JSON list of C-alpha atoms in Angstrom, two decimals:
[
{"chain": "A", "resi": 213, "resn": "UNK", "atom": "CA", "xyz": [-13.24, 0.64, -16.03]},
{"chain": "A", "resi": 214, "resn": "UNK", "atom": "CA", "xyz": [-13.94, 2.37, -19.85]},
{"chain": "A", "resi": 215, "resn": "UNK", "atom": "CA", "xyz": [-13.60, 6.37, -19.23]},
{"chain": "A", "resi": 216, "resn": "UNK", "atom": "CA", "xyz": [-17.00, 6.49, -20.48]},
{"chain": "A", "resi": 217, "resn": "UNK", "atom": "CA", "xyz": [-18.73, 4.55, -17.74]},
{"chain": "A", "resi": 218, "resn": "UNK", "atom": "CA", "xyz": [-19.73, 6.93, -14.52]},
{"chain": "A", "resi": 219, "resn": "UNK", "atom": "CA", "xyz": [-18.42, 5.82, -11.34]},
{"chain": "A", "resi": 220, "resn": "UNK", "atom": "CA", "xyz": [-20.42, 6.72, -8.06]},
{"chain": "A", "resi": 221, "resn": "UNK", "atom": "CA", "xyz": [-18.58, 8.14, -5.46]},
{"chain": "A", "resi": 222, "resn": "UNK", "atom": "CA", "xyz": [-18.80, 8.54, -2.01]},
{"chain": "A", "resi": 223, "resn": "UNK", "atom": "CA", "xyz": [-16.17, 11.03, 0.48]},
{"chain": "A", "resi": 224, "resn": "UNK", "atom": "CA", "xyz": [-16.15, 9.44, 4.05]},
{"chain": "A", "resi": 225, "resn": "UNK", "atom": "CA", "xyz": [-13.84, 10.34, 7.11]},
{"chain": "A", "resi": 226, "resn": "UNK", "atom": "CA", "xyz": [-13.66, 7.77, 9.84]},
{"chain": "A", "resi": 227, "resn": "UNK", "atom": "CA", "xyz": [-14.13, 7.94, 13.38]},
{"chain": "A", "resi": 228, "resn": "UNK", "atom": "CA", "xyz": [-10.74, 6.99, 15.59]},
{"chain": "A", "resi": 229, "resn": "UNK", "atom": "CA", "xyz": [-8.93, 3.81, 14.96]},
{"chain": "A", "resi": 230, "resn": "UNK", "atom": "CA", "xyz": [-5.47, 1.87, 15.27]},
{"chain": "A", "resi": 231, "resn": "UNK", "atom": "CA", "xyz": [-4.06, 1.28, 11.96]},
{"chain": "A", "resi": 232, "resn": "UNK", "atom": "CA", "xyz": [-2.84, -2.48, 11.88]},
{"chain": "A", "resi": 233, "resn": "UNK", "atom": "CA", "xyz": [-1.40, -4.67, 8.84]},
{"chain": "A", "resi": 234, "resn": "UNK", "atom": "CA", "xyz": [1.05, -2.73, 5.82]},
{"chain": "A", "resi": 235, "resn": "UNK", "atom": "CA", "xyz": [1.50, 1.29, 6.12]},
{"chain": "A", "resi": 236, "resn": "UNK", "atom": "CA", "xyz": [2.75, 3.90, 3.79]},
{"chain": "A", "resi": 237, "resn": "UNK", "atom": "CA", "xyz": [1.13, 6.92, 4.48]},
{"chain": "A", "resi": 238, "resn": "UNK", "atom": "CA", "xyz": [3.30, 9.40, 2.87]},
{"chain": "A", "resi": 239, "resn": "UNK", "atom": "CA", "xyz": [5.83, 7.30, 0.56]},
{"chain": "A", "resi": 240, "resn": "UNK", "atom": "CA", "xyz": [4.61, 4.77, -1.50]},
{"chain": "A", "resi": 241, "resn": "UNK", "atom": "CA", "xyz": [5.50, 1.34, -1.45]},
{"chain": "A", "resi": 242, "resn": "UNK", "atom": "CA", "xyz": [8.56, 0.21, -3.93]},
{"chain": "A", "resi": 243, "resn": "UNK", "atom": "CA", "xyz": [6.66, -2.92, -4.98]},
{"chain": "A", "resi": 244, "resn": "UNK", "atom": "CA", "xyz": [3.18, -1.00, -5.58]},
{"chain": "A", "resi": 245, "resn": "UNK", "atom": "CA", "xyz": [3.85, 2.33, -5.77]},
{"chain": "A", "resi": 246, "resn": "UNK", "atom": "CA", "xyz": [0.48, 3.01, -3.48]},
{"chain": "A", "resi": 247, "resn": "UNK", "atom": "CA", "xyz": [-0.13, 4.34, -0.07]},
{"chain": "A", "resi": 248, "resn": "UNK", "atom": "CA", "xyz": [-1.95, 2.16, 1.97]},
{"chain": "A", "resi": 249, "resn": "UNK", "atom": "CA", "xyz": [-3.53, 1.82, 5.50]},
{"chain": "A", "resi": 250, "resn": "UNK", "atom": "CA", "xyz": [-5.97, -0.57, 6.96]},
{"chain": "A", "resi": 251, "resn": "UNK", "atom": "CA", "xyz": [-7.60, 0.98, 10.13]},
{"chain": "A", "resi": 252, "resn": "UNK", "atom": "CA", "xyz": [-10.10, -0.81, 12.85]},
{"chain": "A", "resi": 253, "resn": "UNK", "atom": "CA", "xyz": [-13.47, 0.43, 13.10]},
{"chain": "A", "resi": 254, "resn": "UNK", "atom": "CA", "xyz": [-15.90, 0.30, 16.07]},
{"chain": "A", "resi": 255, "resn": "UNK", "atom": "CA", "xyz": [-18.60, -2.62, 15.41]},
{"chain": "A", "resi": 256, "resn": "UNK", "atom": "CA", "xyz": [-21.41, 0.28, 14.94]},
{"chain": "A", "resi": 257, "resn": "UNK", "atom": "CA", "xyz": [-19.18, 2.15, 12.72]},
{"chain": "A", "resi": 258, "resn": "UNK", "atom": "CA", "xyz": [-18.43, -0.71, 10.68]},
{"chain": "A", "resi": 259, "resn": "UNK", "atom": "CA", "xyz": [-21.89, -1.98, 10.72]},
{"chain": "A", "resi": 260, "resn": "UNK", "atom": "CA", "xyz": [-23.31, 1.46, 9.79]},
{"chain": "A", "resi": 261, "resn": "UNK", "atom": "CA", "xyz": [-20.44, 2.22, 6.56]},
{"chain": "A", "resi": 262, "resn": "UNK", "atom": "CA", "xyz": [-20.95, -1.64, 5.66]},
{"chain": "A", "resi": 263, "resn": "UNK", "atom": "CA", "xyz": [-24.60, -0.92, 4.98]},
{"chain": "A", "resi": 264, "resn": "UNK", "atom": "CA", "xyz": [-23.76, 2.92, 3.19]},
{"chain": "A", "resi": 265, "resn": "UNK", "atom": "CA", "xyz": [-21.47, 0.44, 1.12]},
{"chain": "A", "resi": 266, "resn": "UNK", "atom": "CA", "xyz": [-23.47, -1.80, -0.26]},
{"chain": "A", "resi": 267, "resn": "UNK", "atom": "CA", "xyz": [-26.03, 0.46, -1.65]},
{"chain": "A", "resi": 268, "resn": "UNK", "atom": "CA", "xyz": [-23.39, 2.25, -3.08]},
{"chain": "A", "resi": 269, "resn": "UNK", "atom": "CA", "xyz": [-22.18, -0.82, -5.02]},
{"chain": "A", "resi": 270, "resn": "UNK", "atom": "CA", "xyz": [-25.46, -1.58, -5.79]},
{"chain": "A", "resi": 271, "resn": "UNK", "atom": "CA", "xyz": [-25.81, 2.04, -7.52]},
{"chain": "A", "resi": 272, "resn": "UNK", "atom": "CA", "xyz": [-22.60, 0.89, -9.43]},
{"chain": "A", "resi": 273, "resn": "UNK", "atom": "CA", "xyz": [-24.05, -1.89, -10.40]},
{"chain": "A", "resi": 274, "resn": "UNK", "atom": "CA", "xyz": [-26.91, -0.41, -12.29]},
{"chain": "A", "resi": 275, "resn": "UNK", "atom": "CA", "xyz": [-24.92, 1.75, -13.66]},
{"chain": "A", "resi": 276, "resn": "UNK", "atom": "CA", "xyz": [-23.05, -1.17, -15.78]},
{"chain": "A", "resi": 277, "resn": "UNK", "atom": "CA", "xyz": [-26.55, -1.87, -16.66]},
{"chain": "A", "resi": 278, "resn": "UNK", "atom": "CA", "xyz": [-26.74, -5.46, -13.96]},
{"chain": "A", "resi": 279, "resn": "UNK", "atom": "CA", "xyz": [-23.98, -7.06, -15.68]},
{"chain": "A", "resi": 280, "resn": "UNK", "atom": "CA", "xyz": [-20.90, -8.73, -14.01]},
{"chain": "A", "resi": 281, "resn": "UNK", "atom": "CA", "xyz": [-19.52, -9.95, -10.74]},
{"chain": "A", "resi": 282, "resn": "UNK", "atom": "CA", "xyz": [-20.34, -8.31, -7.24]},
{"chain": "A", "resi": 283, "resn": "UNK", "atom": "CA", "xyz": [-16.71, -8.04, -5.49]},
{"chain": "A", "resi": 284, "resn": "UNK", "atom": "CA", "xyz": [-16.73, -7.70, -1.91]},
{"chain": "A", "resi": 285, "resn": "UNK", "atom": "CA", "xyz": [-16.59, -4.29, -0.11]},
{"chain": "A", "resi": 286, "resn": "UNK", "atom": "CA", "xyz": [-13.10, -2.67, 1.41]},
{"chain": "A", "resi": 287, "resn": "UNK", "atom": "CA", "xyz": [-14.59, -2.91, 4.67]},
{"chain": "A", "resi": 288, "resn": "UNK", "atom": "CA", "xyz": [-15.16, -6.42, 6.55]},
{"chain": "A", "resi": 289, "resn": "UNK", "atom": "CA", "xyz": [-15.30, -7.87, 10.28]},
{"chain": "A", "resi": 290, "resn": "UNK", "atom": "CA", "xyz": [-11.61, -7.93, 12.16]},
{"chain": "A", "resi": 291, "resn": "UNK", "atom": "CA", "xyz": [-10.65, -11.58, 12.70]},
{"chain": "A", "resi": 292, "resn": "UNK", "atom": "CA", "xyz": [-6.98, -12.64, 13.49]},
{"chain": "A", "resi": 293, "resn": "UNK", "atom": "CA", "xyz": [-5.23, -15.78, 12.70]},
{"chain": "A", "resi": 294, "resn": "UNK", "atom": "CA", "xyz": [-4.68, -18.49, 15.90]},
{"chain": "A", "resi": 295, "resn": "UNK", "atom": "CA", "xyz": [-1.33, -20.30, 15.06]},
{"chain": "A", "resi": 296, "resn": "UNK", "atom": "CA", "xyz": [-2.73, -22.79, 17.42]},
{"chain": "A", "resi": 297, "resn": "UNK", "atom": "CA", "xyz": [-5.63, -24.11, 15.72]},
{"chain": "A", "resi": 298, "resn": "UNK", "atom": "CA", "xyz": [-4.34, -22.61, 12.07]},
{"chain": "A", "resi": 299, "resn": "UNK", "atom": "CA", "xyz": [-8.33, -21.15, 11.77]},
{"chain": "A", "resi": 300, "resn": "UNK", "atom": "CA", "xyz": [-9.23, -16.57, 11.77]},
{"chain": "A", "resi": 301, "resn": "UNK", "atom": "CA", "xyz": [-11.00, -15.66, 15.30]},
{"chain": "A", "resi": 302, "resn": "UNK", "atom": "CA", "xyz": [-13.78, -13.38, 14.91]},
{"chain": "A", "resi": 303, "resn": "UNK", "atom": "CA", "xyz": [-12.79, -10.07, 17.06]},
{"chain": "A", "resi": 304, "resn": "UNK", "atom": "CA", "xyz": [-13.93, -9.44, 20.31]},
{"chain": "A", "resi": 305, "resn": "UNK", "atom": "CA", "xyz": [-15.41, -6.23, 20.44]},
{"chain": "A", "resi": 306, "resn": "UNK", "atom": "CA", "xyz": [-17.07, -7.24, 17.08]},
{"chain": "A", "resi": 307, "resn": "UNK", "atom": "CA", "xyz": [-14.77, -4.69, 15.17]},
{"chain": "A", "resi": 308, "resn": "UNK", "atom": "CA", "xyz": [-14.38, -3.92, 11.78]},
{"chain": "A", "resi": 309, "resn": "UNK", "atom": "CA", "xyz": [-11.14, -3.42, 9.37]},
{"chain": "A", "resi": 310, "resn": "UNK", "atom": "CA", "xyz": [-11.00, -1.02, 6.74]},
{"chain": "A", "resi": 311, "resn": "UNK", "atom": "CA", "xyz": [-8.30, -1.63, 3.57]},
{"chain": "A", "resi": 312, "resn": "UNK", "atom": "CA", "xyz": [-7.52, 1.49, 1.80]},
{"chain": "A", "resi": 313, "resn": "UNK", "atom": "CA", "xyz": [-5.27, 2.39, -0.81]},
{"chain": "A", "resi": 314, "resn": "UNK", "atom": "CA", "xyz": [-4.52, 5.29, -3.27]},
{"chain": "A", "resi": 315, "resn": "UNK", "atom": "CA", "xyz": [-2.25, 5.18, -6.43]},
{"chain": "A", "resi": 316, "resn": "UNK", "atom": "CA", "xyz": [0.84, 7.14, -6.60]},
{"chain": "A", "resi": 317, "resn": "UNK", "atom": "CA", "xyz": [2.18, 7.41, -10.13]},
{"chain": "A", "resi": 318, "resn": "UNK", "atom": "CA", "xyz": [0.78, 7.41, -13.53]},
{"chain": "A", "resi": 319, "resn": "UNK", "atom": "CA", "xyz": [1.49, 4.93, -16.70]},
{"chain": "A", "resi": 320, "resn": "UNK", "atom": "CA", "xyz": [4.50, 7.02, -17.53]},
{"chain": "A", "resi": 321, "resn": "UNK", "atom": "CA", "xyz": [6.42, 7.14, -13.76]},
{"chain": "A", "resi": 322, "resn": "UNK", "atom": "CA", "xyz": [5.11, 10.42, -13.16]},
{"chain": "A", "resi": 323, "resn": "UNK", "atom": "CA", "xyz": [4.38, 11.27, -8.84]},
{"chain": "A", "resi": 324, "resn": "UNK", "atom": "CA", "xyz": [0.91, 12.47, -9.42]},
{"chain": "A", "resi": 325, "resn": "UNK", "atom": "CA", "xyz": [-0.24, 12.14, -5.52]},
{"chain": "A", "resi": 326, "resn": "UNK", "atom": "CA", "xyz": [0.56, 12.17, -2.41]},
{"chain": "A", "resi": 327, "resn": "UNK", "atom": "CA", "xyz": [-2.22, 11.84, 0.80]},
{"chain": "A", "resi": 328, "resn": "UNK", "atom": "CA", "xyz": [-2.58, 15.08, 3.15]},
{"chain": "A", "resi": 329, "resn": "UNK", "atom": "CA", "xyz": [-2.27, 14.18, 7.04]},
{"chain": "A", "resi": 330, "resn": "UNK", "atom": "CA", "xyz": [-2.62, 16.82, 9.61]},
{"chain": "A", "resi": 331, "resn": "UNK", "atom": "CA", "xyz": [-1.92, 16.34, 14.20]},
{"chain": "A", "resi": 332, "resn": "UNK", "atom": "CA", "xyz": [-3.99, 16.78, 16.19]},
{"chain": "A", "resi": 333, "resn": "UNK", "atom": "CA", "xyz": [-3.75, 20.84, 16.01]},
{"chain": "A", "resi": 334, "resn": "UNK", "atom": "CA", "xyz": [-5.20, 20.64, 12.44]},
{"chain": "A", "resi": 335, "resn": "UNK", "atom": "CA", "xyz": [-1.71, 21.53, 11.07]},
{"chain": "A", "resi": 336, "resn": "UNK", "atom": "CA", "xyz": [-0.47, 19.90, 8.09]},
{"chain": "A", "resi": 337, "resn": "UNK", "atom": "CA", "xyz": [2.48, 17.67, 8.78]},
{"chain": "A", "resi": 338, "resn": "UNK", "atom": "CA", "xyz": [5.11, 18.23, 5.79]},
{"chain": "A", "resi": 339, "resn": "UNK", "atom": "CA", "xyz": [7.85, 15.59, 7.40]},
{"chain": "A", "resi": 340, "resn": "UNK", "atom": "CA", "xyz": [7.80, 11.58, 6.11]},
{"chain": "A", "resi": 341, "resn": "UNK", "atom": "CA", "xyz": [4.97, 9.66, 8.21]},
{"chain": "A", "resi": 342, "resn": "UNK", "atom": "CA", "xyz": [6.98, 6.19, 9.99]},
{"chain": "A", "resi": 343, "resn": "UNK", "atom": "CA", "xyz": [3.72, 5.03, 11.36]},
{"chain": "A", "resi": 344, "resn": "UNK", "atom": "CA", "xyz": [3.71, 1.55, 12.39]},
{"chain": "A", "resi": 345, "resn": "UNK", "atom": "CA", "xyz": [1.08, -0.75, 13.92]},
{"chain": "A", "resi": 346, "resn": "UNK", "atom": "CA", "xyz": [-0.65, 0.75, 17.07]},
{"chain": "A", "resi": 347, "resn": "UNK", "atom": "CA", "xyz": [-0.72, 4.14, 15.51]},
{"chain": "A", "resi": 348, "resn": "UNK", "atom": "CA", "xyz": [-3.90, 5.77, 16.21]},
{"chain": "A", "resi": 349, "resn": "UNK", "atom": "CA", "xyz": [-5.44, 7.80, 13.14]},
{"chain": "A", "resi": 350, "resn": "UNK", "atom": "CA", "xyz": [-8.96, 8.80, 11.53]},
{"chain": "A", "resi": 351, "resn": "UNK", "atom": "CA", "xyz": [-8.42, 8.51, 7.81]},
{"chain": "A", "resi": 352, "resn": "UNK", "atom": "CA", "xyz": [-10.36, 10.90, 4.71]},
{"chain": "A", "resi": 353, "resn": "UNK", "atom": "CA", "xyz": [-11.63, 8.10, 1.91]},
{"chain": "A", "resi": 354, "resn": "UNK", "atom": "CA", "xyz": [-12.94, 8.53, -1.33]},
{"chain": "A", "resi": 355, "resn": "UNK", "atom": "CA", "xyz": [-15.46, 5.49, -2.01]},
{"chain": "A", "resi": 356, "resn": "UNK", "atom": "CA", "xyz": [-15.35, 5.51, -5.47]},
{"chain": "A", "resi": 357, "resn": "UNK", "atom": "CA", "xyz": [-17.50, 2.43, -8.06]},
{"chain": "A", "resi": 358, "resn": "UNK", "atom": "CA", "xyz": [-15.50, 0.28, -10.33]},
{"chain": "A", "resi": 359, "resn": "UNK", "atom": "CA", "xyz": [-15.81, -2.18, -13.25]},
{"chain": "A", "resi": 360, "resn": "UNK", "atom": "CA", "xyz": [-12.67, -3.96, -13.87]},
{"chain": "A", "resi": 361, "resn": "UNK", "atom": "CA", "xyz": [-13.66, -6.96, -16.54]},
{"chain": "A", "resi": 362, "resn": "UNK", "atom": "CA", "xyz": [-16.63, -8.92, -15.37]},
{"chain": "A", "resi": 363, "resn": "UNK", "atom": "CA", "xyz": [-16.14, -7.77, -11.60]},
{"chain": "A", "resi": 364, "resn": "UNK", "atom": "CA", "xyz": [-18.06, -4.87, -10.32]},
{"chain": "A", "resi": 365, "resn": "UNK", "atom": "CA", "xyz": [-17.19, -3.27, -6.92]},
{"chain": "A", "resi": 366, "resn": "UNK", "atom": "CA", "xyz": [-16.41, -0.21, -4.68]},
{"chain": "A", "resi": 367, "resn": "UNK", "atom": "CA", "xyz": [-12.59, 0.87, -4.10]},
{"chain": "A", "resi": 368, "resn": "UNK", "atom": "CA", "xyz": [-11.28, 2.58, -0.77]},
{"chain": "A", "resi": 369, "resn": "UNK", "atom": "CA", "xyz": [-8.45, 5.59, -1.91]},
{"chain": "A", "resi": 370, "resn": "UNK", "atom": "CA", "xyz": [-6.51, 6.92, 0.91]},
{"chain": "A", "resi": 371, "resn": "UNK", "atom": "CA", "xyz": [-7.10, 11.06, 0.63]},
{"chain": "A", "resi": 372, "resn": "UNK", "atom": "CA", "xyz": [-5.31, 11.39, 3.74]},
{"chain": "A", "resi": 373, "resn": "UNK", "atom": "CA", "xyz": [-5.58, 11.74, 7.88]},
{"chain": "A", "resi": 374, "resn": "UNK", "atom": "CA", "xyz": [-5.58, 12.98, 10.77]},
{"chain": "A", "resi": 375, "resn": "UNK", "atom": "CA", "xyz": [-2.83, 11.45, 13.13]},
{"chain": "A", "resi": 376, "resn": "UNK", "atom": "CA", "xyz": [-4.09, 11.00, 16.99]},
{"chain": "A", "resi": 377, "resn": "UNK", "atom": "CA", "xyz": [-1.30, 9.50, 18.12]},
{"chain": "A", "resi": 378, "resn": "UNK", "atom": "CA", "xyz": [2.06, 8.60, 16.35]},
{"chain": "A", "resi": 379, "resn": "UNK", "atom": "CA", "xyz": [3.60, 4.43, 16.86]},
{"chain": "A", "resi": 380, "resn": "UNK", "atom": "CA", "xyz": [6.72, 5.39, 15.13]},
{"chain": "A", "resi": 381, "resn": "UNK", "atom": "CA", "xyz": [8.05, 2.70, 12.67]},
{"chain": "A", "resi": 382, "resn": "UNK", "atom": "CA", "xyz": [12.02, 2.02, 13.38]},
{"chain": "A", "resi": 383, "resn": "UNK", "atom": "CA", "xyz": [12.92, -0.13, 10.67]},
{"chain": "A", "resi": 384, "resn": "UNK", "atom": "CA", "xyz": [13.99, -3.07, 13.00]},
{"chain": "A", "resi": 385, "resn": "UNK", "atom": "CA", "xyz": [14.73, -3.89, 16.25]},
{"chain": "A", "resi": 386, "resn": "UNK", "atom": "CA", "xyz": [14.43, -1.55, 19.01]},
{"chain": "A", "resi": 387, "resn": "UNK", "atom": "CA", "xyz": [17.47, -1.41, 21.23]},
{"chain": "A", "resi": 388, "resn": "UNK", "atom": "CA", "xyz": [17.01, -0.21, 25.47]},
{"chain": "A", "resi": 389, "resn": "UNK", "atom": "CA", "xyz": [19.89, 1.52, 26.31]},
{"chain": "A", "resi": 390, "resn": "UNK", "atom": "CA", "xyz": [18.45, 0.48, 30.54]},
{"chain": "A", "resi": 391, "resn": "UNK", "atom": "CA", "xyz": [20.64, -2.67, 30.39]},
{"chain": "A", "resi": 392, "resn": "UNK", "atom": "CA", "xyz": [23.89, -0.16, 30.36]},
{"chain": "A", "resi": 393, "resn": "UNK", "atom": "CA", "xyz": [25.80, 1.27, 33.19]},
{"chain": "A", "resi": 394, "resn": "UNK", "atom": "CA", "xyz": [28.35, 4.24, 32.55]},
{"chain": "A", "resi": 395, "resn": "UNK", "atom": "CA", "xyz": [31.57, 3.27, 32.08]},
{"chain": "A", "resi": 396, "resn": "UNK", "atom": "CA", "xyz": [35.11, 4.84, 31.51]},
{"chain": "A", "resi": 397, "resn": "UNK", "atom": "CA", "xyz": [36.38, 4.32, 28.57]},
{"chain": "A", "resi": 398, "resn": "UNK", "atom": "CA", "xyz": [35.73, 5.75, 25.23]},
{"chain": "A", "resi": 399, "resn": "UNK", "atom": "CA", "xyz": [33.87, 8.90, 24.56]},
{"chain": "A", "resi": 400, "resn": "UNK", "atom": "CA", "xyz": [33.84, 9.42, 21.37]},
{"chain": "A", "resi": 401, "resn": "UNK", "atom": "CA", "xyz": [30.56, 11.29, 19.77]},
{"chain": "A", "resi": 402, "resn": "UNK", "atom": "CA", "xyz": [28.59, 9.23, 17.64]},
{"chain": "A", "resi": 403, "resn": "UNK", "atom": "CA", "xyz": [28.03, 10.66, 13.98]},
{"chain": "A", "resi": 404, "resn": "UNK", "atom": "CA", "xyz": [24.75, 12.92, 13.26]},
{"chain": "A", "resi": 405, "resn": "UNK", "atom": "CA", "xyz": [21.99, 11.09, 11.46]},
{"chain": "A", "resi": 406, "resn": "UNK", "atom": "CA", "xyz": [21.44, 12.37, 8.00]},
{"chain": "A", "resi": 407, "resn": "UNK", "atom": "CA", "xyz": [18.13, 12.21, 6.05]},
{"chain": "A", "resi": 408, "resn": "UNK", "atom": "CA", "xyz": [17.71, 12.52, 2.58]},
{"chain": "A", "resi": 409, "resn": "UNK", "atom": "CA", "xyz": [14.35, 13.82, 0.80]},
{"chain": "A", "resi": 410, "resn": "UNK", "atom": "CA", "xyz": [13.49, 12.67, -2.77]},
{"chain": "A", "resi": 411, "resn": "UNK", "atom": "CA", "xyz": [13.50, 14.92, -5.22]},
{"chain": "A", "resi": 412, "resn": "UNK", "atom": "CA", "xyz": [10.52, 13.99, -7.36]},
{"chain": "A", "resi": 413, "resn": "UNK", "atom": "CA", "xyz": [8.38, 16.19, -8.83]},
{"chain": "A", "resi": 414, "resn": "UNK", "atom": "CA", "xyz": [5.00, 16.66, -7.49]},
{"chain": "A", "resi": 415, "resn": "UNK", "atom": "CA", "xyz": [1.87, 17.09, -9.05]},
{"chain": "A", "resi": 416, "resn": "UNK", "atom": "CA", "xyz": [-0.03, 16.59, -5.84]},
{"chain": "A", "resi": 417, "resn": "UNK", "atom": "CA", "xyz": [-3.87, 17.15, -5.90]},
{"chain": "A", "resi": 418, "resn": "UNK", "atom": "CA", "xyz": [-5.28, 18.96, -2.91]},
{"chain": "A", "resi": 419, "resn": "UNK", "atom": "CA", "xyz": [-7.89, 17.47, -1.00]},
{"chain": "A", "resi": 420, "resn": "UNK", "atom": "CA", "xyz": [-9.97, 19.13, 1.40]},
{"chain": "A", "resi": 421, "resn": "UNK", "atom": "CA", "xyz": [-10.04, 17.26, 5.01]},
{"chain": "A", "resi": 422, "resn": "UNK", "atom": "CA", "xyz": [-12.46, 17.20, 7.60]},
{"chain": "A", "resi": 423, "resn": "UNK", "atom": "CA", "xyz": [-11.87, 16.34, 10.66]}
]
């Protein structure tokens, strides 16, 4: 959208909610270079943001003076797919998914932010965020208008969270160490995993959470 057309904008922290589909919380994706999270919402909660939505797109859409193409919002019902009869099932408890996402570089390369998550203390966790399907999370939004060509609509940006309860991404398989009895044998000490932080530099903006 032109730099001189105003964009409404609307800051919105939801209630609790498993986080399902793609995550990067805290590193961006090397395809996109975004953060992204989709989280469920309660069928009231849904319902209720849904509505707080569409009049903001509608205030968007006067803004652009009633011209273009009304994209749909970032937050619709929760259906799944049934391999069995190849058609989406609406959810049961009539929930609601949420698909955020927030930028993470600019034109030139440049790390210009990164989203803020706290625990459940309210302390800021500084450590990479593995979270994997299951995780349960209330996420800080900024609803924010757009105008991109002839299509007019409201974006979801990930500010950031507040994790409830941690489904830690492995990277694969799990492996259950149960099916093992001790043995004698060899006993030699497996090496020490080593982790490696990027060194990028960070122009992070600051955003205040509430939660």
């Amino acid at each position: 959208m032109a730099n001189n057309v105003q964009r409404v904008k609307m800051n919105y922290t939801t209630g609790k909610g498993e986080l399902v589909g793609f995550i990067t919380l805290t590193t961006p994706s090397k395809q996109f270079g975004t953060y992204s999270a989709s989280i469920l919402l309660s069928k009231e909660e849904g319902e209720t943001l849904v509505a707080k939505l569409k009049e903001l797109r509608k205030e968007q859409y006067k803004l652009v003076q009633n011209k273009g193409t009304l994209k749909d919002l970032p937050c619709i019902p929760y259906t799944t797919y049934n391999e069995a009869t190849g058609e989406n099932v609406e959810d049961a408890e009539g929930r609601y998914i949420l698909k955020t996402a927030n930028k993470a570089f600019n034109k030139e390369g440049k790390l210009v932010f990164k989203p803020q998550f706290i625990n459940t203390k309210k302390e800021k966790i500084t450590g990479d965020l593995k979270a994997a399907e299951g995780t349960i999370a209330r996420l800080a939004i900024l609803f924010e208008g757009y105008k991109a060509g002839a299509n007019v609509g409201i974006s979801a940006k990930l500010i950031g969270g507040q994790i409830i309860n941690l489904v830690e991404y492995s990277g694969g398989a799990s492996l259950s160490m149960d099916a093992f009895d001790v043995e004698e044998g060899y006993e030699g000490i497996g090496a020490e995993a080593v982790t490696t932080e990027s060194k990028v530099e960070e122009t992070v903006d600051e955003e205040e959470l509430y939660f």
